[in-house]
Coordinates of C-alpha atoms in Angstrom, one line a residue:
Chain W
M1 CA 0.0 0.0 0.0
K2 CA 1.6 3.2 -1.2
I3 CA 0.2 6.6 -0.6
A4 CA 1.4 9.8 -2.5
I5 CA 1.0 13.1 -0.7
V6 CA 0.9 16.3 -2.7
A7 CA -0.1 19.9 -1.9
P8 CA -2.3 21.5 -4.6
A9 CA -3.0 24.5 -2.3
C10 CA -0.7 25.6 0.5
T11 CA 2.8 24.6 1.7
L12 CA 3.1 21.8 4.3
D13 CA 5.5 22.2 7.2
R14 CA 8.4 19.7 6.9
A15 CA 8.1 18.9 10.6
V16 CA 4.5 17.9 10.1
A17 CA 5.5 15.6 7.3
D18 CA 8.1 14.0 9.5
S19 CA 5.7 13.4 12.3
V20 CA 3.1 11.9 10.1
S21 CA 5.7 9.6 8.5
A22 CA 6.9 8.5 11.9
L23 CA 3.3 7.8 13.0
A24 CA 2.7 5.7 9.8
R25 CA 5.9 3.7 10.3
E26 CA 5.0 2.9 13.9
H27 CA 1.3 2.1 13.4
Y28 CA 0.8 1.2 9.7
P29 CA 3.9 -0.9 8.8
S30 CA 2.3 -2.1 5.6
V31 CA 2.0 1.5 4.4
E32 CA 4.5 3.6 2.5
L33 CA 3.9 7.3 2.6
V34 CA 5.6 9.3 -0.1
F35 CA 5.6 13.1 0.5
H36 CA 6.2 14.7 -2.9
P37 CA 8.9 17.4 -2.6
Q38 CA 6.4 19.8 -4.1
C39 CA 4.6 19.8 -0.7
F40 CA 7.4 22.0 0.7
L41 CA 7.7 24.5 -2.2
S42 CA 6.5 28.1 -1.8
W43 CA 5.2 30.6 -4.4
G44 CA 3.3 33.5 -2.8
H45 CA 0.2 32.0 -1.3
F46 CA 0.8 28.6 -2.8
A47 CA 2.9 25.5 -2.4
G48 CA 4.8 26.2 -5.6
T49 CA 3.7 27.7 -8.9
D50 CA 0.5 26.5 -10.7
A51 CA 2.8 24.5 -13.0
E52 CA 4.7 22.9 -10.1
R53 CA 1.5 22.0 -8.2
S54 CA -0.1 20.6 -11.4
S55 CA 2.9 18.4 -12.3
A56 CA 3.2 17.0 -8.8
F57 CA -0.5 16.1 -8.7
L58 CA -0.4 14.5 -12.2
E59 CA 2.8 12.6 -11.3
A60 CA 1.2 11.2 -8.2
A61 CA -2.2 10.5 -9.7
N62 CA -1.0 8.9 -13.0
D63 CA 1.7 6.7 -11.3
P64 CA 0.3 3.1 -11.1
A65 CA 2.6 2.4 -8.1
F66 CA 0.4 4.5 -5.8
D67 CA -2.9 3.3 -4.4
A68 CA -4.1 6.7 -3.1
V69 CA -3.5 10.4 -3.4
W70 CA -3.7 12.1 0.0
V71 CA -3.8 15.9 0.0
A72 CA -1.3 17.5 2.4
R73 CA -3.1 20.6 3.4
G74 CA -5.9 23.0 2.4
G75 CA -5.7 26.8 2.5
Y76 CA -6.4 28.1 -1.0
G77 CA -5.4 27.2 -4.5
S78 CA -6.5 23.8 -5.8
N79 CA -9.1 25.5 -8.1
R80 CA -6.2 26.9 -10.1
L81 CA -5.2 23.4 -11.2
L82 CA -8.7 22.3 -12.5
E83 CA -8.4 23.7 -16.0
T84 CA -5.0 22.1 -16.7
V85 CA -5.0 18.9 -14.6
L86 CA -8.2 17.0 -15.2
H87 CA -7.9 16.2 -18.9
R88 CA -4.4 14.9 -18.3
L89 CA -5.4 12.2 -15.8
E90 CA -4.8 8.7 -17.1
V91 CA -6.2 5.3 -16.4
P92 CA -4.2 4.6 -13.2
A93 CA -5.5 7.9 -11.8
R94 CA -9.1 6.6 -12.0
R95 CA -8.2 3.6 -9.8
K96 CA -7.0 5.6 -6.8
T97 CA -8.6 6.8 -3.7
Y98 CA -8.4 10.6 -3.1
L99 CA -8.7 12.1 0.3
G100 CA -8.9 15.7 1.5
Y101 CA -11.3 18.5 2.5
S102 CA -11.7 22.3 2.7
D103 CA -10.1 24.0 -0.4
L104 CA -9.6 20.4 -1.8
G105 CA -13.3 20.3 -2.4
F106 CA -12.4 22.0 -5.7
L107 CA -10.5 18.9 -6.8
L108 CA -12.9 16.4 -5.3
A109 CA -15.7 18.2 -7.2
G110 CA -13.7 18.2 -10.5
L111 CA -12.8 14.5 -10.0
K112 CA -16.5 13.7 -9.2
A113 CA -17.7 15.6 -12.2
A114 CA -15.2 13.6 -14.3
G115 CA -16.6 10.3 -12.9
F116 CA -13.8 9.3 -10.6
P117 CA -15.2 6.6 -8.3
K118 CA -13.1 6.7 -5.1
L119 CA -13.3 10.1 -3.5
A120 CA -13.6 11.0 0.2
H121 CA -13.8 14.1 2.3
G122 CA -11.7 13.7 5.4
P123 CA -8.5 14.6 7.4
M124 CA -5.2 15.6 5.9
P125 CA -1.6 15.4 7.1
A126 CA -1.7 19.1 8.1
D127 CA -4.4 18.2 10.7
F128 CA -1.5 16.6 12.8
K129 CA -0.7 20.2 14.0
R130 CA -4.0 20.5 15.8
K131 CA -4.3 19.6 19.5
D132 CA -4.6 15.8 19.5
G133 CA -4.1 15.9 15.8
E134 CA -2.8 12.3 15.7
K135 CA -6.4 11.2 16.1
A136 CA -7.5 12.9 12.9
V137 CA -4.4 11.5 11.0
R138 CA -5.0 8.0 12.3
R139 CA -8.6 8.2 11.2
A140 CA -7.4 9.0 7.7
L141 CA -4.9 6.2 7.7
D142 CA -7.3 3.7 9.1
F143 CA -9.5 4.5 6.1
L144 CA -6.8 4.8 3.4
A145 CA -4.6 1.9 4.5
L146 CA -7.0 -0.5 6.2
G147 CA -10.3 0.3 4.6
L148 CA -11.9 0.8 8.0
R149 CA -15.3 2.4 8.2
N150 CA -15.2 3.4 11.8
G151 CA -14.0 6.9 11.0
F152 CA -17.1 7.5 8.8
D153 CA -19.6 10.2 9.6
P154 CA -22.3 8.4 11.6
A155 CA -24.9 9.5 9.0
V156 CA -23.2 7.5 6.2
E157 CA -25.2 4.5 5.1
D158 CA -24.9 2.1 2.2
N159 CA -27.0 2.4 -0.9
V160 CA -27.5 6.1 -0.4
P161 CA -25.0 8.5 -2.2
F162 CA -23.2 10.9 0.0
A163 CA -20.9 14.0 -0.6
A164 CA -19.3 16.6 1.7
F165 CA -18.1 20.0 1.0
N166 CA -16.9 23.3 2.6
I167 CA -19.8 25.7 2.1
T168 CA -17.7 28.5 0.6
I169 CA -15.9 26.1 -1.8
L170 CA -19.1 24.5 -3.1
S171 CA -20.5 28.0 -3.6
E172 CA -17.4 29.0 -5.7
L173 CA -17.9 26.0 -7.9
L174 CA -21.5 26.5 -8.9
G175 CA -22.0 27.1 -12.6
T176 CA -18.5 26.0 -13.6
P177 CA -17.8 22.8 -15.6
W178 CA -16.6 21.3 -12.2
Q179 CA -19.9 21.5 -10.4
P180 CA -20.6 17.9 -9.6
D181 CA -24.0 16.3 -10.0
L182 CA -25.3 15.7 -6.5
S183 CA -28.8 14.6 -7.4
G184 CA -30.1 12.2 -4.8
H185 CA -27.0 12.7 -2.6
V186 CA -27.0 13.5 1.1
L187 CA -24.9 16.6 1.2
L188 CA -22.8 17.3 4.3
L189 CA -21.5 20.9 4.7
E190 CA -19.0 22.6 7.0
D191 CA -17.1 25.9 7.1
V192 CA -14.4 27.8 9.0
S193 CA -13.3 31.4 9.6
E194 CA -16.2 33.1 7.8
H195 CA -18.6 35.8 8.8
L196 CA -22.2 34.7 9.3
Y197 CA -23.3 37.0 6.5
R198 CA -21.0 35.1 4.2
I199 CA -22.4 31.8 5.3
D200 CA -25.9 33.1 4.7
R201 CA -24.9 34.4 1.2
A202 CA -23.2 31.1 0.3
M203 CA -26.2 29.0 1.5
F204 CA -28.5 31.3 -0.6
H205 CA -26.2 30.6 -3.5
I206 CA -26.0 26.8 -3.1
T207 CA -29.7 26.3 -2.5
S208 CA -30.7 28.6 -5.4
N209 CA -28.9 26.5 -7.9
P210 CA -31.5 24.3 -9.7
A211 CA -29.2 21.2 -9.8
M212 CA -28.4 21.6 -6.1
R213 CA -32.1 21.5 -5.3
K214 CA -32.0 17.9 -6.4
V215 CA -29.9 16.7 -3.4
R216 CA -31.7 14.3 -1.1
G217 CA -31.0 16.5 1.9
I218 CA -28.5 18.6 3.7
R219 CA -26.7 17.9 7.0
L220 CA -24.7 20.7 8.7
G221 CA -21.3 20.0 10.3
R222 CA -19.3 22.5 12.3
V223 CA -19.1 26.1 11.3
S224 CA -16.1 27.2 13.5
D225 CA -14.0 30.3 14.1
I226 CA -16.9 32.5 13.0
Q227 CA -15.7 36.1 12.3
P228 CA -17.4 39.0 14.1
N229 CA -20.4 40.2 12.3
D230 CA -21.3 43.9 12.5
P231 CA -24.1 44.2 13.4
D232 CA -24.8 40.9 15.1
F233 CA -26.2 38.5 12.6
A234 CA -28.9 37.3 15.1
Q235 CA -29.1 33.8 13.5
T236 CA -27.0 30.7 14.2
P237 CA -25.5 28.6 11.4
E238 CA -28.1 26.0 11.9
Q239 CA -30.9 28.6 11.6
I240 CA -29.3 29.9 8.5
V241 CA -29.1 26.5 6.9
R242 CA -32.7 25.6 8.0
H243 CA -33.9 28.9 6.5
W244 CA -32.4 28.2 3.1
C245 CA -33.5 24.6 3.1
E246 CA -37.1 25.8 3.8
V247 CA -36.9 28.4 1.0
S248 CA -35.6 25.9 -1.5
G249 CA -37.5 22.8 -0.5
I250 CA -34.4 20.8 0.3
P251 CA -34.9 18.6 3.4
Y252 CA -32.7 19.5 6.4
L253 CA -31.6 16.2 7.8
G254 CA -29.8 17.3 11.0
A255 CA -26.2 17.6 12.2
A256 CA -23.0 16.1 10.6
D257 CA -19.8 15.3 12.4
I258 CA -17.5 17.1 10.1
G259 CA -15.5 20.4 10.3
H260 CA -12.1 22.0 10.6
D261 CA -11.1 20.1 13.8
V262 CA -9.8 16.7 14.9
E263 CA -13.3 15.2 15.1
N264 CA -13.7 15.7 11.3
K265 CA -15.2 12.4 10.2
I266 CA -14.8 10.8 6.8
V267 CA -17.4 11.0 4.1
P268 CA -17.0 8.7 1.1
F269 CA -18.5 10.2 -2.1
G270 CA -21.4 8.7 -4.0
L271 CA -22.2 5.1 -3.4
W272 CA -18.6 4.0 -3.1
R273 CA -17.4 2.4 0.1
P274 CA -13.9 1.1 0.6
E275 CA -13.4 -2.4 -0.8
S276 CA -11.9 -4.0 2.3
A277 CA -14.5 -2.3 4.4
S278 CA -15.0 -3.6 7.9
T279 CA -17.3 -2.3 10.7
S280 CA -14.7 -3.2 13.3
Chain I
M1 CA -39.7 63.6 -11.0
K2 CA -40.3 61.4 -8.0
I3 CA -37.7 59.0 -6.7
A4 CA -38.4 56.3 -4.1
I5 CA -35.6 55.2 -1.8
V6 CA -35.7 51.7 -0.2
A7 CA -33.1 49.6 1.6
P8 CA -33.2 45.9 0.5
A9 CA -30.0 45.2 2.4
C10 CA -28.8 47.2 5.5
T11 CA -30.3 50.1 7.5
L12 CA -29.8 53.7 6.5
D13 CA -28.8 56.4 9.1
R14 CA -31.7 58.9 9.5
A15 CA -29.1 61.7 9.5
V16 CA -27.8 60.6 6.1
A17 CA -31.4 60.6 4.7
D18 CA -31.9 64.1 6.0
S19 CA -28.7 65.4 4.5
V20 CA -29.5 63.9 1.1
S21 CA -33.0 65.3 1.2
A22 CA -31.7 68.8 2.0
L23 CA -29.1 68.5 -0.8
A24 CA -31.9 67.5 -3.3
R25 CA -34.2 70.4 -2.1
E26 CA -31.3 72.8 -2.7
H27 CA -29.9 71.6 -6.0
Y28 CA -32.7 69.6 -7.6
P29 CA -35.9 71.6 -7.0
S30 CA -37.8 69.5 -9.6
V31 CA -37.1 66.3 -7.7
E32 CA -39.0 64.8 -4.9
L33 CA -37.1 62.2 -2.9
V34 CA -39.2 59.8 -0.8
F35 CA -37.3 57.8 1.8
H36 CA -39.5 54.7 2.5
P37 CA -39.8 54.3 6.3
Q38 CA -38.4 50.8 5.8
C39 CA -35.0 52.3 5.2
F40 CA -34.7 52.9 9.0
L41 CA -35.9 49.5 10.3
S42 CA -33.5 47.0 11.8
W43 CA -33.7 43.2 12.1
G44 CA -30.3 41.7 12.9
H45 CA -28.1 42.4 10.0
F46 CA -30.9 43.8 7.8
A47 CA -33.0 46.9 7.4
G48 CA -36.1 45.0 8.6
T49 CA -37.3 41.4 8.0
D50 CA -37.2 39.9 4.6
A51 CA -41.0 40.5 4.4
E52 CA -40.6 44.2 5.4
R53 CA -37.8 44.7 2.9
S54 CA -39.7 42.9 0.1
S55 CA -42.9 44.9 0.7
A56 CA -41.1 48.2 0.6
F57 CA -39.3 47.3 -2.6
L58 CA -42.5 46.1 -4.2
E59 CA -44.5 49.2 -3.1
A60 CA -41.8 51.5 -4.5
A61 CA -41.3 49.6 -7.7
N62 CA -45.0 49.0 -8.5
D63 CA -46.2 52.5 -7.7
P64 CA -46.7 54.4 -11.0
A65 CA -46.1 57.7 -9.2
F66 CA -42.4 57.0 -9.0
D67 CA -39.9 57.4 -11.8
A68 CA -37.0 55.7 -10.2
V69 CA -36.0 53.4 -7.4
W70 CA -32.8 54.4 -5.7
V71 CA -31.3 51.9 -3.3
A72 CA -30.3 53.5 0.0
R73 CA -27.3 51.4 1.0
G74 CA -25.5 48.1 0.4
G75 CA -24.0 45.8 3.0
Y76 CA -25.7 42.5 2.7
G77 CA -29.2 41.1 2.1
S78 CA -30.8 42.0 -1.2
N79 CA -30.3 38.4 -2.4
R80 CA -32.8 37.3 0.2
L81 CA -35.6 39.2 -1.7
L82 CA -35.0 37.7 -5.1
E83 CA -37.1 34.6 -4.7
T84 CA -40.2 36.5 -3.5
V85 CA -39.9 39.9 -5.2
L86 CA -39.2 39.4 -8.9
H87 CA -42.4 37.7 -9.9
R88 CA -44.5 40.3 -8.1
L89 CA -43.2 43.2 -10.1
E90 CA -45.9 44.8 -12.3
V91 CA -45.9 46.9 -15.4
P92 CA -45.0 50.2 -13.7
A93 CA -41.9 48.6 -12.2
R94 CA -40.6 47.9 -15.7
R95 CA -40.7 51.6 -16.6
K96 CA -38.5 52.8 -13.8
T97 CA -34.8 53.4 -13.5
Y98 CA -33.0 51.4 -10.7
L99 CA -29.7 52.6 -9.3
G100 CA -27.3 51.0 -6.7
Y101 CA -24.2 49.0 -6.4
S102 CA -22.3 46.5 -4.2
D103 CA -24.8 44.1 -2.6
L104 CA -27.5 45.6 -4.8
G105 CA -25.8 43.8 -7.7
F106 CA -28.1 40.9 -6.7
L107 CA -31.2 42.9 -7.5
L108 CA -29.7 44.5 -10.6
A109 CA -28.8 41.0 -11.8
G110 CA -32.2 39.6 -11.1
L111 CA -33.9 42.6 -12.8
K112 CA -31.6 42.3 -15.8
A113 CA -32.3 38.6 -16.0
A114 CA -36.0 39.5 -16.0
G115 CA -35.5 41.9 -18.9
F116 CA -35.8 45.2 -17.0
P117 CA -34.4 47.9 -19.4
K118 CA -33.3 50.8 -17.2
L119 CA -30.7 49.6 -14.7
A120 CA -27.5 51.3 -13.6
H121 CA -24.6 50.7 -11.2
G122 CA -23.7 53.8 -9.3
P123 CA -23.7 55.8 -6.0
M124 CA -26.3 55.4 -3.3
P125 CA -27.6 57.8 -0.6
A126 CA -25.3 56.1 2.0
D127 CA -22.3 57.4 0.0
F128 CA -23.0 60.8 1.5
K129 CA -21.2 59.6 4.6
R130 CA -17.9 59.3 2.8
K131 CA -15.5 62.3 2.8
D132 CA -16.7 64.6 0.0
G133 CA -19.7 62.2 -0.3
E134 CA -21.9 65.0 -1.7
K135 CA -19.9 64.5 -4.9
A136 CA -21.1 60.9 -5.3
V137 CA -24.7 61.7 -4.4
R138 CA -24.8 64.6 -6.8
R139 CA -23.5 62.4 -9.6
A140 CA -26.3 60.0 -8.9
L141 CA -28.9 62.8 -8.9
D142 CA -27.5 64.4 -12.0
F143 CA -28.1 61.0 -13.7
L144 CA -31.5 60.1 -12.1
A145 CA -33.1 63.5 -12.1
L146 CA -31.5 65.2 -15.1
G147 CA -30.4 62.3 -17.3
L148 CA -26.9 63.7 -17.5
R149 CA -24.2 61.4 -18.8
N150 CA -21.2 63.2 -17.4
G151 CA -21.1 60.9 -14.4
F152 CA -20.7 57.8 -16.6
D153 CA -17.6 55.7 -16.4
P154 CA -15.4 57.1 -19.2
A155 CA -15.3 53.7 -20.9
V156 CA -19.1 53.7 -21.5
E157 CA -20.0 54.1 -25.2
D158 CA -23.2 53.9 -27.2
N159 CA -24.1 50.8 -29.1
V160 CA -22.0 48.6 -26.9
P161 CA -23.7 46.8 -24.0
F162 CA -22.3 47.4 -20.6
A163 CA -22.7 46.0 -17.1
A164 CA -20.9 46.5 -13.7
F165 CA -20.8 44.3 -10.6
N166 CA -19.0 43.8 -7.4
I167 CA -16.8 40.7 -8.0
T168 CA -18.0 38.8 -4.9
I169 CA -21.7 39.5 -5.6
L170 CA -21.4 38.4 -9.2
S171 CA -19.6 35.2 -8.1
E172 CA -22.4 34.4 -5.6
L173 CA -25.0 34.7 -8.4
L174 CA -23.5 32.3 -10.9
G175 CA -25.6 29.2 -11.6
T176 CA -28.7 30.7 -10.1
P177 CA -31.8 31.8 -12.1
W178 CA -30.7 35.4 -11.5
Q179 CA -27.4 35.1 -13.4
P180 CA -27.8 37.7 -16.1
D181 CA -26.9 37.1 -19.7
L182 CA -23.8 39.3 -20.3
S183 CA -22.9 38.0 -23.7
G184 CA -21.2 40.7 -25.7
H185 CA -21.2 43.1 -22.7
V186 CA -18.2 45.0 -21.4
L187 CA -18.2 44.0 -17.8
L188 CA -16.8 46.4 -15.2
L189 CA -15.8 44.9 -11.8
E190 CA -14.9 46.3 -8.4
D191 CA -14.6 45.0 -4.8
V192 CA -14.0 46.1 -1.2
S193 CA -12.8 44.6 2.1
E194 CA -11.8 41.2 0.7
H195 CA -8.6 39.2 1.0
L196 CA -6.7 38.8 -2.3
Y197 CA -7.1 35.0 -2.2
R198 CA -10.9 35.6 -2.1
I199 CA -10.6 38.0 -5.1
D200 CA -8.5 35.3 -6.9
R201 CA -11.1 32.6 -6.1
A202 CA -14.0 34.7 -7.2
M203 CA -12.3 35.7 -10.5
F204 CA -11.6 32.0 -11.1
H205 CA -15.3 31.4 -10.5
I206 CA -16.6 34.2 -12.8
T207 CA -14.2 33.4 -15.6
S208 CA -14.8 29.6 -15.4
N209 CA -18.5 30.0 -16.0
P210 CA -19.2 29.2 -19.7
A211 CA -21.8 32.0 -20.2
M212 CA -19.5 34.6 -18.6
R213 CA -16.8 33.6 -21.1
K214 CA -19.1 35.3 -23.7
V215 CA -18.6 38.8 -22.3
R216 CA -16.9 41.2 -24.7
G217 CA -14.2 42.0 -22.1
I218 CA -13.5 42.9 -18.5
R219 CA -12.4 46.2 -17.1
L220 CA -11.2 46.4 -13.4
G221 CA -12.2 49.2 -11.1
R222 CA -10.9 49.8 -7.6
V223 CA -10.3 46.9 -5.2
S224 CA -10.1 48.8 -2.0
D225 CA -9.6 48.1 1.8
I226 CA -7.8 44.8 0.9
Q227 CA -7.6 42.5 4.0
P228 CA -4.2 41.2 5.0
N229 CA -3.3 38.0 3.3
D230 CA -1.2 35.4 5.1
P231 CA 1.1 34.6 3.4
D232 CA 1.4 37.7 1.2
F233 CA -0.5 37.0 -2.0
A234 CA 2.3 38.3 -4.2
Q235 CA -0.1 39.5 -6.9
T236 CA -2.0 42.7 -7.4
P237 CA -5.7 42.8 -8.2
E238 CA -4.9 43.7 -11.7
Q239 CA -2.4 40.8 -12.1
I240 CA -5.1 38.5 -10.7
V241 CA -7.7 39.7 -13.2
R242 CA -5.3 39.6 -16.1
H243 CA -4.4 36.0 -15.1
W244 CA -7.9 34.8 -15.2
C245 CA -8.7 36.7 -18.4
E246 CA -5.7 35.0 -20.0
V247 CA -6.8 31.5 -18.8
S248 CA -10.4 32.0 -19.9
G249 CA -9.7 33.8 -23.2
I250 CA -11.7 36.9 -22.1
P251 CA -10.1 40.2 -23.3
Y252 CA -8.8 42.4 -20.5
L253 CA -9.7 45.9 -21.5
G254 CA -8.0 48.0 -18.8
A255 CA -9.1 50.1 -15.8
A256 CA -12.6 51.2 -14.8
D257 CA -13.5 54.2 -12.7
I258 CA -15.8 52.4 -10.3
G259 CA -15.4 51.3 -6.7
H260 CA -16.5 51.8 -3.1
D261 CA -15.5 55.5 -3.0
V262 CA -16.8 58.9 -4.0
E263 CA -15.3 58.6 -7.5
N264 CA -17.5 55.6 -8.3
K265 CA -18.9 56.4 -11.7
I266 CA -22.2 55.4 -13.2
V267 CA -22.5 52.4 -15.6
P268 CA -25.9 52.0 -17.4
F269 CA -26.7 48.4 -18.1
G270 CA -27.0 46.9 -21.6
L271 CA -27.5 49.3 -24.4
W272 CA -29.8 51.6 -22.4
R273 CA -28.8 55.3 -22.0
P274 CA -31.0 57.8 -20.2
E275 CA -33.6 59.3 -22.6
S276 CA -32.9 63.0 -21.8
A277 CA -29.2 62.3 -22.2
S278 CA -26.9 65.2 -22.7
T279 CA -23.1 65.3 -22.9
S280 CA -23.0 68.7 -21.1

């Protein structure tokens, strides 16, 4: 089992990569983690230029030696690769599992729109930096390396398609060629470091899109590190999401256990569940 | 000439309304400005509940006694009226001029998508609060009351369709029923109080929308009060816009004289120019 780690958005700390590698050596002896050197590059906001990030992603995805592509860290920037990367993905890329969240929703969406079957929303190596971050990283490795399902969001069930996105990222994808078809899906949403008026605006946007109105329902994960709203917004994130579900006729299904924190659970996309799945 | 003022987004200061009324009485004796009492309501972030803001807008727009609807102030919230207001607009609403900018782009877009002919992006009463704000307000009144063209953005020409939007607002409209058809239009853009990574992301979004790729070209106005980016974004707003124009094949046409400031010029939408136009 060989996992490639690339950074389509922001630069990963080398110390984090070393800690995650050590953790994998200790607890997942059958796994080889390969941090692509691109993870440590820096170009302005990004982990290298668009060309450097694109090449690294393509190398990892198209190399038949790797079983999975694990995204190192979010931030901002994976959208800048969509136009150049997707049409260069080859057959071995389609066989791999892809795991990440936050800004990486851009890539997950693009891969889903292109019919890639094995996509999941969940922890990244950079989560190691959080307090008790090992917990999040081990949840990801249990899933990627062992195919365990015990890190799944508790709402995930078989024979019902699922998807999960950051609210802002999904909003910024609408009406582009990379908007995924989520008809019939249970859609889990989360966000971080936004003002509530931005959350309200993005929920307006998502629930006003005719294709998005075909989702089976919405569950709301954590909306954390909310920025001060002036004046006070006077509604909670749940009230905001319930409001837009009501306006749009999308069923609100309750809470989700995802967010920018160590508890962030894994959500496999569509009907796919890992092959060596076990409920242990 | 009777102008109705309503606030589909945030509350207007009563003192600002008084100052703008006094200015109009002094310099535009033929004009009657009517501030709807809804302008001064408050409900959380908004100038009254959605129902209160919707009613006020409909009253003003559908009343044949008014020649124009001038939006009091931006902020956030006019999107929340789109679903309920647009299909209730009657024949007299279609004859009026509508003026506003920033968050009001939501309404301008919805009205444009619904085929309303007399729309313009330009100063609002709330601009009176800015240093030398009278300049912006008089530009708006010269246009609304006298049909003068000297407050137009210098790029505006006859027989070429124009439109102007806040970058973030346009992005949050894409893929909704209120996305206006801007094929062949020169599109002027501006923004305020955003991080550069957000500007980059919204420009990715706008220029990745297939219908938006049919604009005649993009001009960039001011991007002001930029929030600190960590790390430094290393690109200017103009570089960002040029980048996405290049990626998308949309011609970049240069600067625009619009933005969140007193210099903010007027941009009439489509091919419409005021009937009593004069180049004085």
